[in-house]
Coordinates of C-alpha atoms and ligand atoms in Angstrom, one line a residue:
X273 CA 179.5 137.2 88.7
X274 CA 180.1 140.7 88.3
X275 CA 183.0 142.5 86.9
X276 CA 185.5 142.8 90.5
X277 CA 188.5 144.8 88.2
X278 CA 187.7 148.1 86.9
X279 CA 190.7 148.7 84.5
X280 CA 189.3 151.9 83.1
X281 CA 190.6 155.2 83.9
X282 CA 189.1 158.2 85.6
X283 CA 189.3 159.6 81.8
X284 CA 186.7 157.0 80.3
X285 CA 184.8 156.1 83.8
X286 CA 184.2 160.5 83.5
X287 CA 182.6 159.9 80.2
X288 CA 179.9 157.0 81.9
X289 CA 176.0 158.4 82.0
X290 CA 173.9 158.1 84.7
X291 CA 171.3 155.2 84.6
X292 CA 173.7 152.5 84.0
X293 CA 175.5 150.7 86.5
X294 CA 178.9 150.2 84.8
X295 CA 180.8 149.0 87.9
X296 CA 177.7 145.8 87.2
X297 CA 178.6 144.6 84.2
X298 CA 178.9 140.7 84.3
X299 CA 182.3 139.6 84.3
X300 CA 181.9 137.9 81.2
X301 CA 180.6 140.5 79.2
X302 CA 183.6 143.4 80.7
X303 CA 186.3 142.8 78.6
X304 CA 184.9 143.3 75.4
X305 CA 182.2 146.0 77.0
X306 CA 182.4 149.4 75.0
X307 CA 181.6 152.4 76.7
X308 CA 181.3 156.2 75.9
X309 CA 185.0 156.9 77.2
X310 CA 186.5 153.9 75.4
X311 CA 188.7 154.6 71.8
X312 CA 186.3 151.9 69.9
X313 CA 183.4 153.5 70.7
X314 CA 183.0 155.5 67.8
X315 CA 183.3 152.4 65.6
X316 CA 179.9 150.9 67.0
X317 CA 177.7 153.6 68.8
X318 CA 175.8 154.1 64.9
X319 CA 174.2 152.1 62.4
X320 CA 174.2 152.1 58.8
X321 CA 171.5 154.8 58.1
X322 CA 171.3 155.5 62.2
X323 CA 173.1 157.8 64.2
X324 CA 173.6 157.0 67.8
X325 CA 175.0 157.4 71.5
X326 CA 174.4 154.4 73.9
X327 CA 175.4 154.6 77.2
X328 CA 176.7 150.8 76.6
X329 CA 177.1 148.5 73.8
X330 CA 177.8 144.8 75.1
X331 CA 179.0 142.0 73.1
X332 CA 178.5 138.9 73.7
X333 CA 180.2 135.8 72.1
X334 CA 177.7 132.9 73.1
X335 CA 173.9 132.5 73.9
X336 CA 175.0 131.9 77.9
X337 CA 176.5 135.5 77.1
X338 CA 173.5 136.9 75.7
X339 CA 171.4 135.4 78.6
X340 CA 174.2 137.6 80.6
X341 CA 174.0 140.5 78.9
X342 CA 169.8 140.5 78.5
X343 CA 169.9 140.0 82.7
X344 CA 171.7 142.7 82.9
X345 CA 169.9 145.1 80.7
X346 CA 166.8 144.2 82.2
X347 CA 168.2 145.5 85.8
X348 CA 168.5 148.8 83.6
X349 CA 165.2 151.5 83.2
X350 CA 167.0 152.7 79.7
X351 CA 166.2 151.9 76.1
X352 CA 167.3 148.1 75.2
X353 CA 168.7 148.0 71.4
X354 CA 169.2 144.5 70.1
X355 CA 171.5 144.6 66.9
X356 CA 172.9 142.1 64.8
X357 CA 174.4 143.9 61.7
X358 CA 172.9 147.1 62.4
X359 CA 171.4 147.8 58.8
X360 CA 168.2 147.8 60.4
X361 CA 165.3 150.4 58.8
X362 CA 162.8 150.2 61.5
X363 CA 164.5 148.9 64.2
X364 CA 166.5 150.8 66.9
X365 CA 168.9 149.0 67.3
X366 CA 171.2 151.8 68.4
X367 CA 169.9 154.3 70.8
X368 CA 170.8 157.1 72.9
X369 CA 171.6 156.4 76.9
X370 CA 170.8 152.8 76.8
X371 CA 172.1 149.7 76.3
X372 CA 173.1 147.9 73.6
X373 CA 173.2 144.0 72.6
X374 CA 175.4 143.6 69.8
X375 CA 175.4 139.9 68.5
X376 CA 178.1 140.7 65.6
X377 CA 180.6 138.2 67.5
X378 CA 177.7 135.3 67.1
X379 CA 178.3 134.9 63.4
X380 CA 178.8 131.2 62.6
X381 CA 177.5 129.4 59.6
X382 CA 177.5 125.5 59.5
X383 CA 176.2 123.0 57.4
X384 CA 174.2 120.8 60.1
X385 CA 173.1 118.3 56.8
X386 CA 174.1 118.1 53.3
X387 CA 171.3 116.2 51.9
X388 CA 168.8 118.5 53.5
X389 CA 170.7 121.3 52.7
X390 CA 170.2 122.5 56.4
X391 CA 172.5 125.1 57.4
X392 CA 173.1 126.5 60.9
X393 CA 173.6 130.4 61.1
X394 CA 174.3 133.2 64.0
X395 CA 172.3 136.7 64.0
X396 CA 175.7 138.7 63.2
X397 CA 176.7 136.9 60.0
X398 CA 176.0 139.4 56.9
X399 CA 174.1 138.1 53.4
X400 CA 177.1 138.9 51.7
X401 CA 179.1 136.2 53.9
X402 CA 176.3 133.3 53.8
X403 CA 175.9 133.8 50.0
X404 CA 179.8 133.3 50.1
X405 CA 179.5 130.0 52.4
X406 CA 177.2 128.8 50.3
X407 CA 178.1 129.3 46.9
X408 CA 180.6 126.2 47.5
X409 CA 178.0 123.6 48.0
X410 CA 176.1 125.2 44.9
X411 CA 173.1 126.7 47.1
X412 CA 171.9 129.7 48.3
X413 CA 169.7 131.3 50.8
X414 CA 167.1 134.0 49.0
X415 CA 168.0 137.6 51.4
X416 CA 167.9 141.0 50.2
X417 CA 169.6 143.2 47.6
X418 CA 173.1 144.1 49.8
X419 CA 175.7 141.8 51.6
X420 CA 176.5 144.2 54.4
X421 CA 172.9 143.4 55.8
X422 CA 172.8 141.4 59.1
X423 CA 170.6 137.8 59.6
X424 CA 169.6 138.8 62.7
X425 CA 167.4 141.9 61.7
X426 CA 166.4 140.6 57.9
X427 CA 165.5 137.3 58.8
X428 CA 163.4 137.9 62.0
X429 CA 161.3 140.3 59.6
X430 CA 160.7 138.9 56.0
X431 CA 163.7 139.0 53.5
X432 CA 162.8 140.2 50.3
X433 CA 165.5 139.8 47.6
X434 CA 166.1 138.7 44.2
X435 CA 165.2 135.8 44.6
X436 CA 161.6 136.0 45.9
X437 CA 159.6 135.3 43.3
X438 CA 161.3 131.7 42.4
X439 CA 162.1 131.0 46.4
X440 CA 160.2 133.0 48.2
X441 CA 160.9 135.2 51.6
X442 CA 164.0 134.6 53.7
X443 CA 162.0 133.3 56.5
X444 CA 160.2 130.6 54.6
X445 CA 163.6 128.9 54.8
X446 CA 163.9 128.9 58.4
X447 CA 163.2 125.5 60.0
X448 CA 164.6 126.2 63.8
X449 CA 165.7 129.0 65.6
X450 CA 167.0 129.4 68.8
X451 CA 165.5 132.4 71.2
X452 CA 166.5 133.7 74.3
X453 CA 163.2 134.8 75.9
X454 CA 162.7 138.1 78.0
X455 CA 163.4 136.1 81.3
X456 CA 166.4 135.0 80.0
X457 CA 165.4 130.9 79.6
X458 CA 166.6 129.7 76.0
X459 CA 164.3 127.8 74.1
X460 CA 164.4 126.1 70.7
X461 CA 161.4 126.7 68.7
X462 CA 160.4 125.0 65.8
X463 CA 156.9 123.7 63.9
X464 CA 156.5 121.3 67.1
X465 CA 158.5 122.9 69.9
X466 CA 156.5 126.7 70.8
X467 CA 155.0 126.8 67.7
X468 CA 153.5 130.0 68.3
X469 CA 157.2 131.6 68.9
X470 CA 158.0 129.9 65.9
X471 CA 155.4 131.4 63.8
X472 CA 155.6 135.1 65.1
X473 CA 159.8 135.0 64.8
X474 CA 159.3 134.7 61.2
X475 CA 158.1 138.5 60.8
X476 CA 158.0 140.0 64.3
X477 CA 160.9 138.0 65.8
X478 CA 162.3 140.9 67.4
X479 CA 159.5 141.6 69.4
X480 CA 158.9 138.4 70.9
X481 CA 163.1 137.9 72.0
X482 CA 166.8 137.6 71.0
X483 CA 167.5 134.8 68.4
X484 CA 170.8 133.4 68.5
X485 CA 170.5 131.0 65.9
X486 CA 168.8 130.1 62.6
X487 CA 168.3 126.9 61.2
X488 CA 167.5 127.5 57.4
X489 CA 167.0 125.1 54.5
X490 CA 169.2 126.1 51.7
X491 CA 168.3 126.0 48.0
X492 CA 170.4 124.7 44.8
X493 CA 171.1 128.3 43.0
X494 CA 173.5 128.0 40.1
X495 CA 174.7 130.8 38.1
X496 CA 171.9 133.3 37.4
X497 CA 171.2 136.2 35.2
X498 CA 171.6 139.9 36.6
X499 CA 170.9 143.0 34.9
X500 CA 170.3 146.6 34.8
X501 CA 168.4 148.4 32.7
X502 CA 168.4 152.5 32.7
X503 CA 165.3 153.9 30.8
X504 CA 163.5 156.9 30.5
X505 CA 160.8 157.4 32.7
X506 CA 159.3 160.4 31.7
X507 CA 156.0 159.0 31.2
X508 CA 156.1 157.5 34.5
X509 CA 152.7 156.1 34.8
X510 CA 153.1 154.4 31.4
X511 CA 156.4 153.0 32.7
X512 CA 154.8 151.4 35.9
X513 CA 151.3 149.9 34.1
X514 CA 154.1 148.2 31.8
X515 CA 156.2 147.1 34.3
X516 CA 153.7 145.8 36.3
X517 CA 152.1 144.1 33.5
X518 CA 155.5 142.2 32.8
X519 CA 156.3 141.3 36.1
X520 CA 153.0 139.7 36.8
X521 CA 153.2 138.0 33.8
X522 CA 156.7 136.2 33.9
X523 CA 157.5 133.0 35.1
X524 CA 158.7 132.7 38.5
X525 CA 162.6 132.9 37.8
X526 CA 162.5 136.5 37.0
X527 CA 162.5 138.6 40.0
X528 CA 162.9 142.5 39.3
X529 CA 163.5 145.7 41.6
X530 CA 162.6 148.9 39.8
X531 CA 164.5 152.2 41.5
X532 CA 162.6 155.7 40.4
X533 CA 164.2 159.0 40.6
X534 CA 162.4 162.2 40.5
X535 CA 163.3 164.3 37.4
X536 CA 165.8 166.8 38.0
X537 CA 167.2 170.3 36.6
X538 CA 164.8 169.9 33.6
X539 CA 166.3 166.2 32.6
X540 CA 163.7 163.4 32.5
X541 CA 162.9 160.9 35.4
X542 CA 165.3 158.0 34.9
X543 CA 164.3 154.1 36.1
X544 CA 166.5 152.0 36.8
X545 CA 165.9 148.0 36.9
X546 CA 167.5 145.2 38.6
X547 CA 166.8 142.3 37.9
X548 CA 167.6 138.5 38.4
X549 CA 167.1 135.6 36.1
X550 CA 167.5 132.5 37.9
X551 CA 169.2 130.7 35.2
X552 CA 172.0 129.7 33.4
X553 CA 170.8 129.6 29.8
X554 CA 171.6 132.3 27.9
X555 CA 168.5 132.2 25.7
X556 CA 166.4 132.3 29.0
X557 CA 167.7 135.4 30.4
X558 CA 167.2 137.0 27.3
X559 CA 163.3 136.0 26.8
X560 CA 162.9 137.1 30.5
X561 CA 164.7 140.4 30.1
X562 CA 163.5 141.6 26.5
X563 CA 159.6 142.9 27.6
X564 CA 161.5 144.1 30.7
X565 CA 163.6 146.4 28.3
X566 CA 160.9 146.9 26.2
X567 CA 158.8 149.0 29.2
X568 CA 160.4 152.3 28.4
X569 CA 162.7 153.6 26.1
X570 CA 166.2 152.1 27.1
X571 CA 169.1 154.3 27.3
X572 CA 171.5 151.5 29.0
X573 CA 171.8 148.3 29.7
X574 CA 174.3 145.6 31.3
X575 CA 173.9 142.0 31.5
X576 CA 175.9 139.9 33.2
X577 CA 175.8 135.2 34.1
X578 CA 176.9 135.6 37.8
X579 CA 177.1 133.1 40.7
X580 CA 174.6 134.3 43.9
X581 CA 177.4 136.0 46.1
X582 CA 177.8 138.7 42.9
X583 CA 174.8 139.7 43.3
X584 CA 174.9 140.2 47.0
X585 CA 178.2 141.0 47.4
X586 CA 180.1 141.7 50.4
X587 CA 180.8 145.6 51.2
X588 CA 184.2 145.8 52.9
X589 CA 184.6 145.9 56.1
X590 CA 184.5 148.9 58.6
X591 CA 182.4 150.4 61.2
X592 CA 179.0 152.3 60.6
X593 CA 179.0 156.2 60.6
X594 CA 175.2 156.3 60.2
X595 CA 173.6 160.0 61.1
X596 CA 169.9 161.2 62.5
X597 CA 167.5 159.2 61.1
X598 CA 166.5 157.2 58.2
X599 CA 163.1 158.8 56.8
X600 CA 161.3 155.9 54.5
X601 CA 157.7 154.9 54.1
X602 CA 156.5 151.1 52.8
X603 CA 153.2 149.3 51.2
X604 CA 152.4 146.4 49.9
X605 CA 150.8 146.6 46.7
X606 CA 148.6 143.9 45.1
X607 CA 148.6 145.1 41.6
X608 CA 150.0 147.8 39.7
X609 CA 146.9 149.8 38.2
X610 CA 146.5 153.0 36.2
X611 CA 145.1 154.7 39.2
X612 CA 148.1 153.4 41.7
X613 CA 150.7 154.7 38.6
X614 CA 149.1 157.8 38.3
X615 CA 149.1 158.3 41.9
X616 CA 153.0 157.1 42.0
X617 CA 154.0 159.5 39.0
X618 CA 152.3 162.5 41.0
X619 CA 154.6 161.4 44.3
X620 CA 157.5 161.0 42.9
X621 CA 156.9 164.7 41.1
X622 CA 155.7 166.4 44.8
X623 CA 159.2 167.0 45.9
X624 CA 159.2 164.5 48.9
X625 CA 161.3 161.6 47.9
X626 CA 164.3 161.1 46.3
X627 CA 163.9 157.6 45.7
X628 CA 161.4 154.8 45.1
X629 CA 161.2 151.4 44.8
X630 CA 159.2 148.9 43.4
X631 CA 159.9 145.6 44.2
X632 CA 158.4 141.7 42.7
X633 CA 157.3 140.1 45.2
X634 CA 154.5 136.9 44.7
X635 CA 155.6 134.2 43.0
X636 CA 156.5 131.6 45.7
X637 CA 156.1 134.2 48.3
X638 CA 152.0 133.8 47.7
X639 CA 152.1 130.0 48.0
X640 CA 152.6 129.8 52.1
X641 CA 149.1 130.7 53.5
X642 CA 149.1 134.5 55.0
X643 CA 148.9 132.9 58.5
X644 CA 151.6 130.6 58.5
X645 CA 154.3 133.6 59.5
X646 CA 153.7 136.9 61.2
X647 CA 154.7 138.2 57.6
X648 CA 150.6 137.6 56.4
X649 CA 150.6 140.0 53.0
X650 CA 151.3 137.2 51.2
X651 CA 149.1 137.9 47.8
X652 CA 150.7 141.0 47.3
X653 CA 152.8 141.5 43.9
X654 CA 154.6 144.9 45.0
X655 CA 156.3 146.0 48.0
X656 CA 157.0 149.5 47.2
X657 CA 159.6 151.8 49.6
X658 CA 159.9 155.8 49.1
X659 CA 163.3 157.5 51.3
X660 CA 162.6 161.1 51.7
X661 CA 164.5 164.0 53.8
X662 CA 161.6 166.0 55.3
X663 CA 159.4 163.3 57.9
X664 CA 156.6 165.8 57.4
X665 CA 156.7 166.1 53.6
X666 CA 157.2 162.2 53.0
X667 CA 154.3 161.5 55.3
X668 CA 151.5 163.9 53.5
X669 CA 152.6 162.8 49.9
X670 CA 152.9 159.0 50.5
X671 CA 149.4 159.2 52.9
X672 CA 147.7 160.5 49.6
X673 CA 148.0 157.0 47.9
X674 CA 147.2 154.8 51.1
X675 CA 144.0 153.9 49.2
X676 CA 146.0 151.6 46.5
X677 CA 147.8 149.7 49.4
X678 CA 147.1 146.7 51.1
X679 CA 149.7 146.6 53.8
X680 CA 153.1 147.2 54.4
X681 CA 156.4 145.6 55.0
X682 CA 157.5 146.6 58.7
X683 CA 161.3 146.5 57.9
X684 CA 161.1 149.1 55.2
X685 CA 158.8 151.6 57.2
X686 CA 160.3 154.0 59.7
X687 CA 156.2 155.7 60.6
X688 CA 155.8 155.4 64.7
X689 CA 152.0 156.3 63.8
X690 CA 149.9 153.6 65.7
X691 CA 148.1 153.0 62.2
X692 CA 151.4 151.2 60.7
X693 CA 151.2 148.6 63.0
X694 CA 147.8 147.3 61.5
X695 CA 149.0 147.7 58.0
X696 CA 151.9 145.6 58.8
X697 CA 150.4 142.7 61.0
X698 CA 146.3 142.6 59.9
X699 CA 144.1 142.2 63.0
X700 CA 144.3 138.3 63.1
X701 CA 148.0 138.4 62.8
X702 CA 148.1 141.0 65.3
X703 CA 145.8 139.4 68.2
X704 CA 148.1 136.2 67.7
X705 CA 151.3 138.4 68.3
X706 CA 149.6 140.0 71.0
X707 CA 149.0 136.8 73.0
X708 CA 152.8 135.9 72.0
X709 CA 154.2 138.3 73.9
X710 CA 152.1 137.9 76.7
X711 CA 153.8 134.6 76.6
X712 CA 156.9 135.6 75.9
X713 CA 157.5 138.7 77.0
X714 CA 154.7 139.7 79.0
X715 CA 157.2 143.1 80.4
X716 CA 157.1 144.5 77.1
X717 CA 160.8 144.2 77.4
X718 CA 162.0 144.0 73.2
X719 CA 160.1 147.0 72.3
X720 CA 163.2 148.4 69.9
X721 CA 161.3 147.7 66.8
X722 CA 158.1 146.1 66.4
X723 CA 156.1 147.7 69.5
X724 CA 153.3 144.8 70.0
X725 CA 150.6 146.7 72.3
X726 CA 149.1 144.5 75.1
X727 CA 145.7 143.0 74.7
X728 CA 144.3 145.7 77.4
X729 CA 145.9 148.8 76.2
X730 CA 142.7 149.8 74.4
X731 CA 141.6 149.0 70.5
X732 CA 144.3 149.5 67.9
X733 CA 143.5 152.3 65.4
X734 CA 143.6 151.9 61.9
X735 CA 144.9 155.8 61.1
Ligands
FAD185 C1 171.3 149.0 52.5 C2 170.1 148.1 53.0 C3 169.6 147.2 52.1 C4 168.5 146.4 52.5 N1 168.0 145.5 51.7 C5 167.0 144.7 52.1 C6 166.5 143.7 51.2 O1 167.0 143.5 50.1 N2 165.4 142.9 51.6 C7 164.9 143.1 52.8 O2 163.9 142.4 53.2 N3 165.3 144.1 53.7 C8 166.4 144.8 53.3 N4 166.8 145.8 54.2 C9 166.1 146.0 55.4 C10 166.7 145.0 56.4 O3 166.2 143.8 56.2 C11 166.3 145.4 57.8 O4 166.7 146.7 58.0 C12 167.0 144.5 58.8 O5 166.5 144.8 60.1 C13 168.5 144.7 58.9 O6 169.0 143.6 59.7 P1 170.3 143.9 60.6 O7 170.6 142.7 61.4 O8 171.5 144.4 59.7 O9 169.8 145.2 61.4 P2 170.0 145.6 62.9 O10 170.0 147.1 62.9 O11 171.1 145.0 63.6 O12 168.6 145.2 63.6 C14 167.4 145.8 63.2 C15 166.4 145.4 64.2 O13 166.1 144.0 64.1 C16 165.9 143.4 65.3 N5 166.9 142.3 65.5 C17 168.2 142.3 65.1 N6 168.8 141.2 65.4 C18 167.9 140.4 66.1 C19 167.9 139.1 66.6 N7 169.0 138.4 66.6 N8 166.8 138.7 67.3 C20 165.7 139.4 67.3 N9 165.6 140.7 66.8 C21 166.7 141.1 66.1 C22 166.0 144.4 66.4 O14 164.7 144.9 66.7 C23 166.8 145.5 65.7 O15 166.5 146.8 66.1 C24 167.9 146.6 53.8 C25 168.5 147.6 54.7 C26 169.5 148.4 54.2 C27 170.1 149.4 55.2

């Protein structure tokens, strides 16, 4: 059924672009509709880091309304954003002229089993909410570093937080999602149902279609340890052999996040750490932070017992006023060596970033076998991101250390060169994806993000 009452005046419907048959839009979708002309359409044209003008942004409430909106975007020949909490890096999921599918309104979370711990949770809730909704039952679901980030876009991609190294990535807790495919059918996939959906959601889920729900196995998470350390970095290199050294070495409940800034006005590069403890005990925290502190001289320092939801705590509430676009590179790196720190001292002294970051990764993230997910760089320690101003200028620095990486992670990476599709998804992991979408998308239809080349369009290039 399409929508048989225009109520919008010649003011909006003079604001409408061409491509987009407004006078179309399925009657269930109308009411809540946003379109160029309409007062709320500043409040969701953009992203977080992502400035945008759609011709369209629908919002649907329920999968039937996703199927809705996804048949009608399909009748469209104008770029197709999916967004859940529009945080994304990579992803597009604002654009300009074409439609968007925002899943905000899908945003339930549900505890389907308490003794499994097996929670039930829609694309548009945020971290910050989940860790909220959990906390109560004493569990947790490892995410990122920031609340305001949406399910949808984190957990169809990898999920790196402070948790990793104890409980691994976000999508290692998923047991069942729910996936409305490019023809609009809804299918459940799990280890037994589409198996091969299952396995490419968890890292290139939004390539393969729209999930609409997540079925994630919590874990217990008690109070844990957070700090942050400030230190000088002016030896740099010495900085990052030490603090690779002590991450490797720790036990699994220390997970750290170390944030470099380039030295400025003639005062010395500063590093900042974050890092988790996932523990209670006093005496714990304190043997895990200690070498941590002891990588650099230490200029400040705050330590604090926290339950999960303080550490990825909600942002309040408001609409996105993101503007052009994010400029980021990623890598995975296996170990931190002299050669790699050297290399990372240089970059961060060449003028082209403002900030980079060193995460831990390993720990449980290396015990699930690299071809279990679509997310396949599982032996790396490091995933490393750099945010820069100047596209051009990133590039050339960061492509001068490509020799100490062994892949990246696709949500921090914002390179459209063909070769970052190989260093995110190795060729194994990328023939399976390939013959995914052929399944499951065989119109190339979810190309906002992860752009999965068809089998016949020629060998991939490792630039
Ligand atoms: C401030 C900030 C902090 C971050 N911290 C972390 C972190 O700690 N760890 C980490 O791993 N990442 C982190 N990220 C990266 C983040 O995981 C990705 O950017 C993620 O895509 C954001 O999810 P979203 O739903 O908010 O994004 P959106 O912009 O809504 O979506 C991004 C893309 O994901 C895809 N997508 C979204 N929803 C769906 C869906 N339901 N089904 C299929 N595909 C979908 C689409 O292709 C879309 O373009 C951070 C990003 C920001 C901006």
């Amino acid at each position: 059924m399409t929508r048989t009452t225009d109520c919008r005046s010649a003011a909006v419907r003079a604001h409408r672009l061409p491509g987009i048959d407004y006078d179309a839009i399925p009657a269930t979708l109308a009411e809540a509709a946003v379109e160029p002309g309409d007062v709320q359409y500043a409040s969701v044209r953009s992203n977080y880091l992502r400035g945008g003008s759609p011709g369209l942004v629908l919002r649907p409430r329920t999968t039937s309304e996703v199927v809705d909106a996804l048949g009608f975007a399909r009748r469209h020949d104008v770029p197709l954003g999916v967004r859940s909490g529009g945080h994304g890096i990579s992803g597009r999921s604002t654009n300009d002229g074409g439609i968007v599918i925002d899943l905000a309104a899908l945003n339930g979370i549900e505890v389907l089993d308490a003794a499994t711990r097996r929670v039930r949770i829609g694309p548009g809730a945020r971290w910050g909410e989940v860790a909220q909704a959990l906390h109560s039952y004493g569990w947790a679901i490892t995410s990122g570093d920031y609340g305001g980030v949406g399910v949808g876009g984190l957990a169809t991609a990898g999920g790196i937080g402070f948790l990793a190294r104890e409980h691994g990535l976000t999508i290692d807790h998923i047991r069942a999602v729910e996936v409305v495919l490019a023809d609009g059918s809804v299918v459940r996939a799990d280890e037994h149902h589409h198996p091969d959906l299952f396995w490419g959601v968890r890292g290139a889920g939004s390539a393969l279609g729209i999930v609409t729900s997540f079925e994630f196995e919590a874990d217990e998470v008690g109070e844990l340890g957070f700090a942050q350390l400030t230190l000088d970095a002016s030896d740099t290199a010495g900085l990052l052999r030490a603090y690779g050294s002590v991450v490797e070495a720790a036990p699994r409940d220390l997970t750290a996040f170390l944030i470099l800034g380039p030295p400025r006005r003639g005062r010395p590069a500063l590093a900042t750490i974050m890092a988790a403890v996932d523990s209670a005990d006093p005496d714990t925290i304190v043997e895990r932070l200690q070498p941590l502190a002891g990588i650099g001289p230490l200029l400040a320092q705050q330590v604090v017992l926290t339950p999960y939801p303080g550490i990825v705590s909600l942002p309040e509430p408001g609409p996105h006023h993101g503007r052009g676009e994010p400029v980021t590179r990623s890598a995975l790196v296996e170990h931190i060596t002299p050669e790699f720190a050297r290399a990372a001292e240089d970059f961060l002294h060449s003028g082209a970033t403002y900030f980079l970051q060193l995460r831990s990764v390993g720990g449980a993230v290396a015990d699930v076998p690299p071809d279990a997910t679509a997310y396949a760089h599982r032996s790396a320690n490091f995933s490393a991101v750099a945010f820069g101003a100047d596209r051009r200028r990133l590039d050339a620095a960061w492509d001068e250390m490509t020799g100490h990486f062994s892949g990246l992670y696709w949500s921090f990476e914002t390179d459209r060169r063909p070769g970052r599709l190989l260093d995110a998804y190795p060729p194994a992991t990328l023939r399976r994806l390939q013959a995914a979408k052929c399944r499951y998308d065989p119109d190339g239809v979810f190309r906002d993000n992860v752009v999965v080349p068809a089998p016949d369009e020629g060998e991939l290039v490792a630039s």
